[in-house]
Short mmCIF file of C-alpha atoms and ligand atoms in Angstrom, two decimals:
data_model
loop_
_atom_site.label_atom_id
_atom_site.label_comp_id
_atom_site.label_asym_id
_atom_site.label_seq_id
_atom_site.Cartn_x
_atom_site.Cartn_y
_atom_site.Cartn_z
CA UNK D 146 68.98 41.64 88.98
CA UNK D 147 69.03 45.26 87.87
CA UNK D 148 66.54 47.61 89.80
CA UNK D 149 65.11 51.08 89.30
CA UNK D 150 63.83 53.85 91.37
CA UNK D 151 62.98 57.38 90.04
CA UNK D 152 62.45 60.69 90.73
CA UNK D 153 60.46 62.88 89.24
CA UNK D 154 58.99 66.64 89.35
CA UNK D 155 55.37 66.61 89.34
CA UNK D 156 55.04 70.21 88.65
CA UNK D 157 57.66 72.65 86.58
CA UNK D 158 60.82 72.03 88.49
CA UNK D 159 62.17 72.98 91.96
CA UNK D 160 60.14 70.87 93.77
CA UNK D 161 62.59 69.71 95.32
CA UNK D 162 63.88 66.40 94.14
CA UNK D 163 67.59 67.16 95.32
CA UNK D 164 66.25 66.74 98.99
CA UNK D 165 64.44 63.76 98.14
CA UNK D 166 67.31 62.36 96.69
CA UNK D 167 69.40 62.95 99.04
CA UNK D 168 67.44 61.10 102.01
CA UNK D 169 67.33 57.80 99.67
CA UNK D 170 70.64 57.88 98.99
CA UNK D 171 71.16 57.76 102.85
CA UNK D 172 68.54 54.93 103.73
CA UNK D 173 68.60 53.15 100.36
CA UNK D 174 71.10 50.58 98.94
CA UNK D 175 71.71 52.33 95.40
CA UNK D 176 74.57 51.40 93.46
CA UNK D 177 74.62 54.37 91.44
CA UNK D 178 72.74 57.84 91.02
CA UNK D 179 71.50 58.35 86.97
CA UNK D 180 70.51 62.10 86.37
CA UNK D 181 68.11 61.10 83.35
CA UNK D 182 67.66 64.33 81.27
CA UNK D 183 68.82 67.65 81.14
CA UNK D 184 71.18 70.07 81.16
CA UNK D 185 72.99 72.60 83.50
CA UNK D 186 69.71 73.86 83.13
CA UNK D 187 68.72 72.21 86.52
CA UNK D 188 69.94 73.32 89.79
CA UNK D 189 69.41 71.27 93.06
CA UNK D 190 69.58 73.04 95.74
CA UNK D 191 71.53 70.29 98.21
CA UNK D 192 72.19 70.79 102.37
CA UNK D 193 74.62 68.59 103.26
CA UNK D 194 76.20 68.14 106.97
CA UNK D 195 74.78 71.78 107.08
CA UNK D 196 76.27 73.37 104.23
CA UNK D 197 74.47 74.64 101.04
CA UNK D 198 75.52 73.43 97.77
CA UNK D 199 73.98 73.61 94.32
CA UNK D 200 74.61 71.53 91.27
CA UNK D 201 73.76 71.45 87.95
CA UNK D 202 74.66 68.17 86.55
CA UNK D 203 76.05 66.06 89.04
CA UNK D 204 73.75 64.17 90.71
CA UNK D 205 73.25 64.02 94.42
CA UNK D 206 74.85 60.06 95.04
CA UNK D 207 78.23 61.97 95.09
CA UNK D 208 77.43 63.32 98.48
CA UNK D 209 77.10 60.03 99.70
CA UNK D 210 80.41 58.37 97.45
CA UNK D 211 77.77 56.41 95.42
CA UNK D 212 78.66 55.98 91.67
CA UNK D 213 77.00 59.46 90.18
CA UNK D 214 76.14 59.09 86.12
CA UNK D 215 75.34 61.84 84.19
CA UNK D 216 73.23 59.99 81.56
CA UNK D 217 72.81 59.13 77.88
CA UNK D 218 69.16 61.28 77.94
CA UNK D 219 71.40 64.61 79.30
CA UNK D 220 73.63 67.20 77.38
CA UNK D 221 76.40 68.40 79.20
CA UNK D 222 78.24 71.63 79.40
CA UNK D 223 82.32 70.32 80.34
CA UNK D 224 83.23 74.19 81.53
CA UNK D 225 80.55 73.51 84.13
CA UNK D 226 80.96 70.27 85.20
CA UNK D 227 84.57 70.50 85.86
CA UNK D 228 83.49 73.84 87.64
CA UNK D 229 81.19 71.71 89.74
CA UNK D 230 83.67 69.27 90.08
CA UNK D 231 86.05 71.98 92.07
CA UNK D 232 83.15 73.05 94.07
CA UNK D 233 82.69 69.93 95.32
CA UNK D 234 85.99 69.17 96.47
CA UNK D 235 86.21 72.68 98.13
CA UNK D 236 83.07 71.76 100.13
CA UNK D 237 84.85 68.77 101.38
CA UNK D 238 82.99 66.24 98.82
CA UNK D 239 85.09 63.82 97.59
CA UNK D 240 84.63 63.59 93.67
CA UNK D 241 87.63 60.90 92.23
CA UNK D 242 86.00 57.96 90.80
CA UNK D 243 82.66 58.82 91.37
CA UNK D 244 81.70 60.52 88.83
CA UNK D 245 80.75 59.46 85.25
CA UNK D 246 79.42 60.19 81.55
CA UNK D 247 77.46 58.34 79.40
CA UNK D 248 79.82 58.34 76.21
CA UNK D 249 76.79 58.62 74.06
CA UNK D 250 75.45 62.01 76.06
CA UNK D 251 75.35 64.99 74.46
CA UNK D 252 77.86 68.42 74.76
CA UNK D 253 76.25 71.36 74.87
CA UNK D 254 79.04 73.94 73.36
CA UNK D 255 79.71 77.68 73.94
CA UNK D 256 77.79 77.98 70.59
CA UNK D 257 74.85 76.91 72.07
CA UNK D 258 75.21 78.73 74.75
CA UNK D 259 75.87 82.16 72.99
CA UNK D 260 72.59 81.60 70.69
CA UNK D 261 70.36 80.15 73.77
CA UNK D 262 71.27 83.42 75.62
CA UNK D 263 70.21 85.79 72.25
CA UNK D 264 67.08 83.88 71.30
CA UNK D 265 65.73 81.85 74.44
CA UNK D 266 63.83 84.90 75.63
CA UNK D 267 60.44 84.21 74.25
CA UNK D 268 60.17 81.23 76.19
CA UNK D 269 62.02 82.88 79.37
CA UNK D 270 64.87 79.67 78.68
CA UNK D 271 67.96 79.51 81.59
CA UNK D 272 70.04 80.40 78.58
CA UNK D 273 72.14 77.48 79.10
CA UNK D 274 72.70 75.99 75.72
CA UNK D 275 69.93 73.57 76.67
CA UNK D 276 67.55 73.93 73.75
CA UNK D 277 70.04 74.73 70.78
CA UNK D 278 72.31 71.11 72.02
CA UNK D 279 68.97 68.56 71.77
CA UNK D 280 68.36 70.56 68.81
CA UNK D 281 71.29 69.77 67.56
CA UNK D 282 70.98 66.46 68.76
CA UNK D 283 68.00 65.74 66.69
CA UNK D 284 69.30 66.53 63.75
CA UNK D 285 72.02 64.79 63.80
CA UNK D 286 74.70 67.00 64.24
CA UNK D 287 75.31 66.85 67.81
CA UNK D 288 78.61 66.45 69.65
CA UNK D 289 78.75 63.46 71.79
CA UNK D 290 80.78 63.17 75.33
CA UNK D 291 83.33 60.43 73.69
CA UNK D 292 84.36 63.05 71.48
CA UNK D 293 85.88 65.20 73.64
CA UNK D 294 89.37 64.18 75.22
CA UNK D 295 88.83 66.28 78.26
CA UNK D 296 86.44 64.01 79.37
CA UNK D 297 87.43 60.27 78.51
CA UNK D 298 88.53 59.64 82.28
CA UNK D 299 84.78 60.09 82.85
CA UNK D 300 83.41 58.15 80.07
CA UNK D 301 81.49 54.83 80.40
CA UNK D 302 79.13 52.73 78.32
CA UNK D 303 75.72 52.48 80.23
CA UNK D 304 74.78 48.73 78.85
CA UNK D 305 78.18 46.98 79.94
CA UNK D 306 77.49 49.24 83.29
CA UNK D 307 74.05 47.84 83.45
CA UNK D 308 74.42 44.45 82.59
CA UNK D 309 78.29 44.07 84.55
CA UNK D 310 76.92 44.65 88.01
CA UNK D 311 75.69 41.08 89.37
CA UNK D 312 72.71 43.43 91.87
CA UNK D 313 72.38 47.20 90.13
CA UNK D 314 70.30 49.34 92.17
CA UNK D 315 69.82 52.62 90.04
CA UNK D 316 68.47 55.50 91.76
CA UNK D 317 66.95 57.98 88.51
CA UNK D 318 66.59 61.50 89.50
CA UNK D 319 65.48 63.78 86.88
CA UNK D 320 65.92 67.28 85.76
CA UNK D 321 62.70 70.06 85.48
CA UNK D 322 59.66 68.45 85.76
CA UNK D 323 56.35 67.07 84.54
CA UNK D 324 54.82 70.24 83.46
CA UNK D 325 58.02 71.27 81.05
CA UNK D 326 58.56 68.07 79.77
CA UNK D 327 58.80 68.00 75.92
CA UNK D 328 55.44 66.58 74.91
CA UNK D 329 53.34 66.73 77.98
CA UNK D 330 54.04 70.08 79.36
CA UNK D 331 52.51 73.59 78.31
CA UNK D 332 54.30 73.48 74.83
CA UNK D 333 55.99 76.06 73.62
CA UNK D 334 56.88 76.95 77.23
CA UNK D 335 58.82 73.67 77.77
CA UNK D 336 62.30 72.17 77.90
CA UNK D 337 63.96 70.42 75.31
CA UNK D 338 63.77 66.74 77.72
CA UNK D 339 61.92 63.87 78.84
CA UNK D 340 61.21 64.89 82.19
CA UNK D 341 58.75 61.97 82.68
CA UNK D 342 59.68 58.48 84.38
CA UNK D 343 59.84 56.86 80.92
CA UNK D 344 62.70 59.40 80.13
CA UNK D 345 64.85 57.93 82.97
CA UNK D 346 64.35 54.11 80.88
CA UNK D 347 65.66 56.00 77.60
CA UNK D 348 69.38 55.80 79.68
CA UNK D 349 69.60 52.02 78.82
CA UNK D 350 67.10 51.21 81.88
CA UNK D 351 64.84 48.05 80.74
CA UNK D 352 61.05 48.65 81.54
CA UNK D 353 60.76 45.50 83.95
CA UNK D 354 63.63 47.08 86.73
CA UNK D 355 61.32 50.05 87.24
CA UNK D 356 60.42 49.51 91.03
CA UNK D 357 58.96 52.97 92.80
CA UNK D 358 58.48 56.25 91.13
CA UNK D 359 59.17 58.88 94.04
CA UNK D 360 56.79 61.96 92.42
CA UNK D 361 58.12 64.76 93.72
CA UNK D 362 55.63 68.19 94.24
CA UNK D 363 55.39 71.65 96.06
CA UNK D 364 52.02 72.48 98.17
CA UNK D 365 51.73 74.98 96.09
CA UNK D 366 52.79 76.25 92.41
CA UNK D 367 56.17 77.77 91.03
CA UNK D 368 57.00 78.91 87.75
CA UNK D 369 59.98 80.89 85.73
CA UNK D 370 59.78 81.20 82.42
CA UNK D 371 58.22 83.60 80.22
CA UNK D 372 54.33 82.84 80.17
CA UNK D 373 52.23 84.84 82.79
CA UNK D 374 51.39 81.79 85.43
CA UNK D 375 50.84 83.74 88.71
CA UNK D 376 47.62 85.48 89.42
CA UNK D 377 46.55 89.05 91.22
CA UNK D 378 46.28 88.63 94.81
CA UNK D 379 49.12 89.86 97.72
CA UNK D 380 49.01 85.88 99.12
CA UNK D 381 50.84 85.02 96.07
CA UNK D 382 54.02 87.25 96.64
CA UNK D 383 53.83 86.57 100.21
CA UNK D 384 54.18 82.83 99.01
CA UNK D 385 57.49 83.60 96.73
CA UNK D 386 59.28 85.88 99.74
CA UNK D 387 58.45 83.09 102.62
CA UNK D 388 59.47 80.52 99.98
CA UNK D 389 62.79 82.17 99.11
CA UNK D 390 61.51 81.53 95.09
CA UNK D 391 64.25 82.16 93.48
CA UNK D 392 65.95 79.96 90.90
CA UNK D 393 69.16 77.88 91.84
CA UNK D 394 70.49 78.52 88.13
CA UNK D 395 69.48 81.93 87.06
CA UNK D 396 68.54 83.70 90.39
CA UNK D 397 65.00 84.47 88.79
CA UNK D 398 61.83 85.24 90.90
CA UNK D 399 59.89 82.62 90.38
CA UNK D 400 55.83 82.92 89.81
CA UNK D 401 53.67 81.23 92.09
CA UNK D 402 49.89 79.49 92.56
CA UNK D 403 48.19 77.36 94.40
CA UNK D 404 48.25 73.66 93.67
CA UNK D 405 45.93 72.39 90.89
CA UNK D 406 44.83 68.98 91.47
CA UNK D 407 44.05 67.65 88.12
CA UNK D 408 47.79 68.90 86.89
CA UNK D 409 48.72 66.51 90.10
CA UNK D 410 46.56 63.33 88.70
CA UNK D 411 47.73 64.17 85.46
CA UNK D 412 51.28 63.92 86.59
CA UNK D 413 50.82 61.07 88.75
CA UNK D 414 49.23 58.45 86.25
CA UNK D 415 51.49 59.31 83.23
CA UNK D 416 54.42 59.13 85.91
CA UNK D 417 53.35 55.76 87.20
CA UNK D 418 54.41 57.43 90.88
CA UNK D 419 54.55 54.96 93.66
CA UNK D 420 55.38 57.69 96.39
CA UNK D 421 54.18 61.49 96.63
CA UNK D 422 56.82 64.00 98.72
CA UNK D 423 54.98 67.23 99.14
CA UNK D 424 57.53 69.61 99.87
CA UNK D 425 57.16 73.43 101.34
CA UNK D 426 54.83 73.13 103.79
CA UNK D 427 56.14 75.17 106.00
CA UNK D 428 55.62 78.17 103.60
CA UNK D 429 52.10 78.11 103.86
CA UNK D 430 51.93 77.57 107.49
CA UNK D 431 53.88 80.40 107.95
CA UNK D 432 51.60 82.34 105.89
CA UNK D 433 48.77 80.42 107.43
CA UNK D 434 46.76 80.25 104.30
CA UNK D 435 45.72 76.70 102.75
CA UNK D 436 44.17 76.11 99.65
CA UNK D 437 44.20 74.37 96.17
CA UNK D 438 42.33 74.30 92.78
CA UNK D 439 40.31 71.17 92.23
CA UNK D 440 38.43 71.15 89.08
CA UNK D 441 38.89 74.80 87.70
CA UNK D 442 37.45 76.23 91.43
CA UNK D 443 39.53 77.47 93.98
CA UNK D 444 39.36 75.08 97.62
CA UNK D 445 40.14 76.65 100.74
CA UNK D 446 40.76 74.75 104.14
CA UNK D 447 40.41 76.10 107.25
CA UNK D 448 44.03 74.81 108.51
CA UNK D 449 46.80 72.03 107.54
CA UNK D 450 45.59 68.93 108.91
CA UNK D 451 42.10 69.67 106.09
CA UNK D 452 43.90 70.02 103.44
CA UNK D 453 46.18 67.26 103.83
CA UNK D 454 43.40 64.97 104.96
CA UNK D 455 41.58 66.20 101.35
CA UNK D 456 45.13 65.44 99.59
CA UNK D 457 45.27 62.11 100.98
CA UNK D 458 41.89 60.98 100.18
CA UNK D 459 42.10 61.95 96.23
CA UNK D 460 45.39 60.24 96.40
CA UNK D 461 44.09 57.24 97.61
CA UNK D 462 41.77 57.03 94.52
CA UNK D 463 45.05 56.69 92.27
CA UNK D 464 46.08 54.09 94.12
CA UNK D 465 48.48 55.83 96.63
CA UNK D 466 48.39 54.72 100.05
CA UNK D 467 48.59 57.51 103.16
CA UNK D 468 51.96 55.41 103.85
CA UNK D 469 53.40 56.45 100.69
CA UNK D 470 52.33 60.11 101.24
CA UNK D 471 54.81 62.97 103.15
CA UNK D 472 54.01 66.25 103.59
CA UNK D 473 57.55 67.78 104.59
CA UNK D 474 58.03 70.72 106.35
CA UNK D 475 61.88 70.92 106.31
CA UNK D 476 64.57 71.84 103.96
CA UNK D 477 66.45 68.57 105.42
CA UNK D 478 64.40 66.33 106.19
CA UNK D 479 61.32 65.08 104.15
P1 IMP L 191 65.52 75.68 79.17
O1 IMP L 191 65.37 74.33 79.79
O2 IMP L 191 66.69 76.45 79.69
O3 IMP L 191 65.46 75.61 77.68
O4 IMP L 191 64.25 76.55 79.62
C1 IMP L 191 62.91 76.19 79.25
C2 IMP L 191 61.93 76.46 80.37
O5 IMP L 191 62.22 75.54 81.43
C3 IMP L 191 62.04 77.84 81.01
O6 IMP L 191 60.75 78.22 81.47
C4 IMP L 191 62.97 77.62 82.20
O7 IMP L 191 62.81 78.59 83.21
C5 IMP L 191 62.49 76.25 82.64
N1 IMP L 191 63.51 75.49 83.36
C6 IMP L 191 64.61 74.88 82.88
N2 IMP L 191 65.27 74.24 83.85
C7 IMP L 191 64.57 74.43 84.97
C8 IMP L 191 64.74 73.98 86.32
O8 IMP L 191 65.66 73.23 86.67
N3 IMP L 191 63.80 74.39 87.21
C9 IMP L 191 62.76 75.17 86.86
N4 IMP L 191 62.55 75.59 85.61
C10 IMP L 191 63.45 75.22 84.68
MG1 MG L 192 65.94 73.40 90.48
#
């Protein structure tokens, strides 16, 4: 039997999935750790046995010596993941047969890089080579992991991986999130990926192992990229300095808002999510300011324990029990 978890962003990345990851790797059973989609792109922002460490492809069952695949629905940049590789063993993480490729992913090259960097601008890309390699891709003139000799001690094919393992228990995190995903997000201000659930089954994952969807969101809104997303007000700064909003990749400020509900709903149904982690709570406690938008108006509370109880009950609606709801307040814990 072959079964699925996933992780997803419910919101535009850095939510916070690396965390989440991390504790189900430590309670759960997985057999391996799929990252789904993406590129180096993605940064997760990982404390382990109290040490900080960000990656960018490799995904977080490494910390735990679970099988880590970087998967058939991700492009991959080899100068940084043998960089990443070398970071991890200086941390003390052990890497040597735990890491893999899907032989049919696809290599992002410096020349992707080089025209990402001079044209990604008007979207506000990372400037990673992201775009320009799906592109590529696409139309058919992609270069594929098996092609390149560096990486053939890496390489595997993710059917006879599948299908070998008598009891597969696949834990799919994904890269970005819902609201830059290729066709549902705020297109043209998107990635190049399937950021959704369904983009973690395009890795060779049939439909009928998908178990729980772990939706991943912030209590409130963050943003880099291009487009104008944050609005006037001195609450909203306040937000991205308690917050530490900065990206893991690029070391941009990020924009900030308040949570919008229907954008949550949205997210939730198309993601078929199972579990909700709320992450950042903290933030606005320390702030001490609670609010969201529901239906185009701004909601205020008058402290935590409102706007969590207002959370909840929506929640329930979808079909989310309070069980499968955490607020987390912690950069460690969820
Ligand atoms: P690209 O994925 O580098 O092409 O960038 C496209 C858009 O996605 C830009 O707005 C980026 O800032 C955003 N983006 C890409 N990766 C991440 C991420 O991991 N977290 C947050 N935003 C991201
Ligand atoms: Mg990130």
């Amino acid at each position: 039997m072959l079964k699925t978890d996933v992780i997803v962003d419910l919101q535009y990345g850095d939510c916070g999935k690396g965390k989440v990851a991390h504790f189900l790797c430590q309670r759960g059973s997985y057999t391996h750790v799929l990252r789904y989609n993406g590129g180096c792109n993605a940064g997760h922002t990982i404390f382990h046995k109290g040490k900080k460490f960000i990656t960018h492809h490799i995904p977080a069952g490494v910390f735990f010596g679970i099988p880590s695949i970087i998967g058939s629905g991700c492009v991959l940049d080899p100068v940084q993941f043998f960089r990443e590789i070398e970071m991890l063993e200086k941390g003390g993480v052990p890497t040597k047969g735990k890491i893999f490729i899907a032989e049919n992913a696809h290599i992002i090259t410096a020349k992707h890089k080089a025209e990402d960097r001079k044209r990604g601008g008007k979207i506000g890309t990372t400037g990673r080579g992201n775009g320009p390699a799906y592109r590529d891709k696409y139309g058919r003139t992609g270069v594929r992991a098996k092609d390149i000799p560096r990486l053939r001690p890496y390489l595997i094919d993710l059917y006879k991986e599948w299908c070998s393992k008598k009891n597969a228990n696949v834990l799919a995190e994904g890269a970005q999130g819902f609201g830059l995903d290729i066709d549902w997000g705020d297109y043209p201000f998107v990635t190049s990926s399937h950021c959704t659930s369904a983009g973690a089954l395009l890795n060779g994952l049939p439909p009928k192992s998908l178990a729980n969807v772990w939706g991943v969101a912030k209590i409130y809104e963050t943003y880099v990229g291009s487009k104008k997303f944050q609005p006037a007000g001195r609450v909203f700064n306040k937000m991205a300095d308690v917050g530490e909003e900065f990206g893991a990749t690029t070391g941009r400020r990020r924009q900030t808002n308040w949570m919008n509900m229907q954008n949550l709903e949205r997210a939730i149904f198309i993601n078929g999510v199972t579990h909700v982690v709320f992450n950042k709570v903290d933030v606005l406690k320390e702030i001490g300011a609670w609010a969201l938008y529901d239906k185009e108006k701004k909601v205020s509370f008058k402290n935590e324990k409102d706007m969590q109880g207002f959370i909840v009950k929506r929640l329930k609606t979808l079909g989310i029990p309070k069980s499968r709801i955490y607020f987390s307040a912690s950069k460690e814990r969820i």
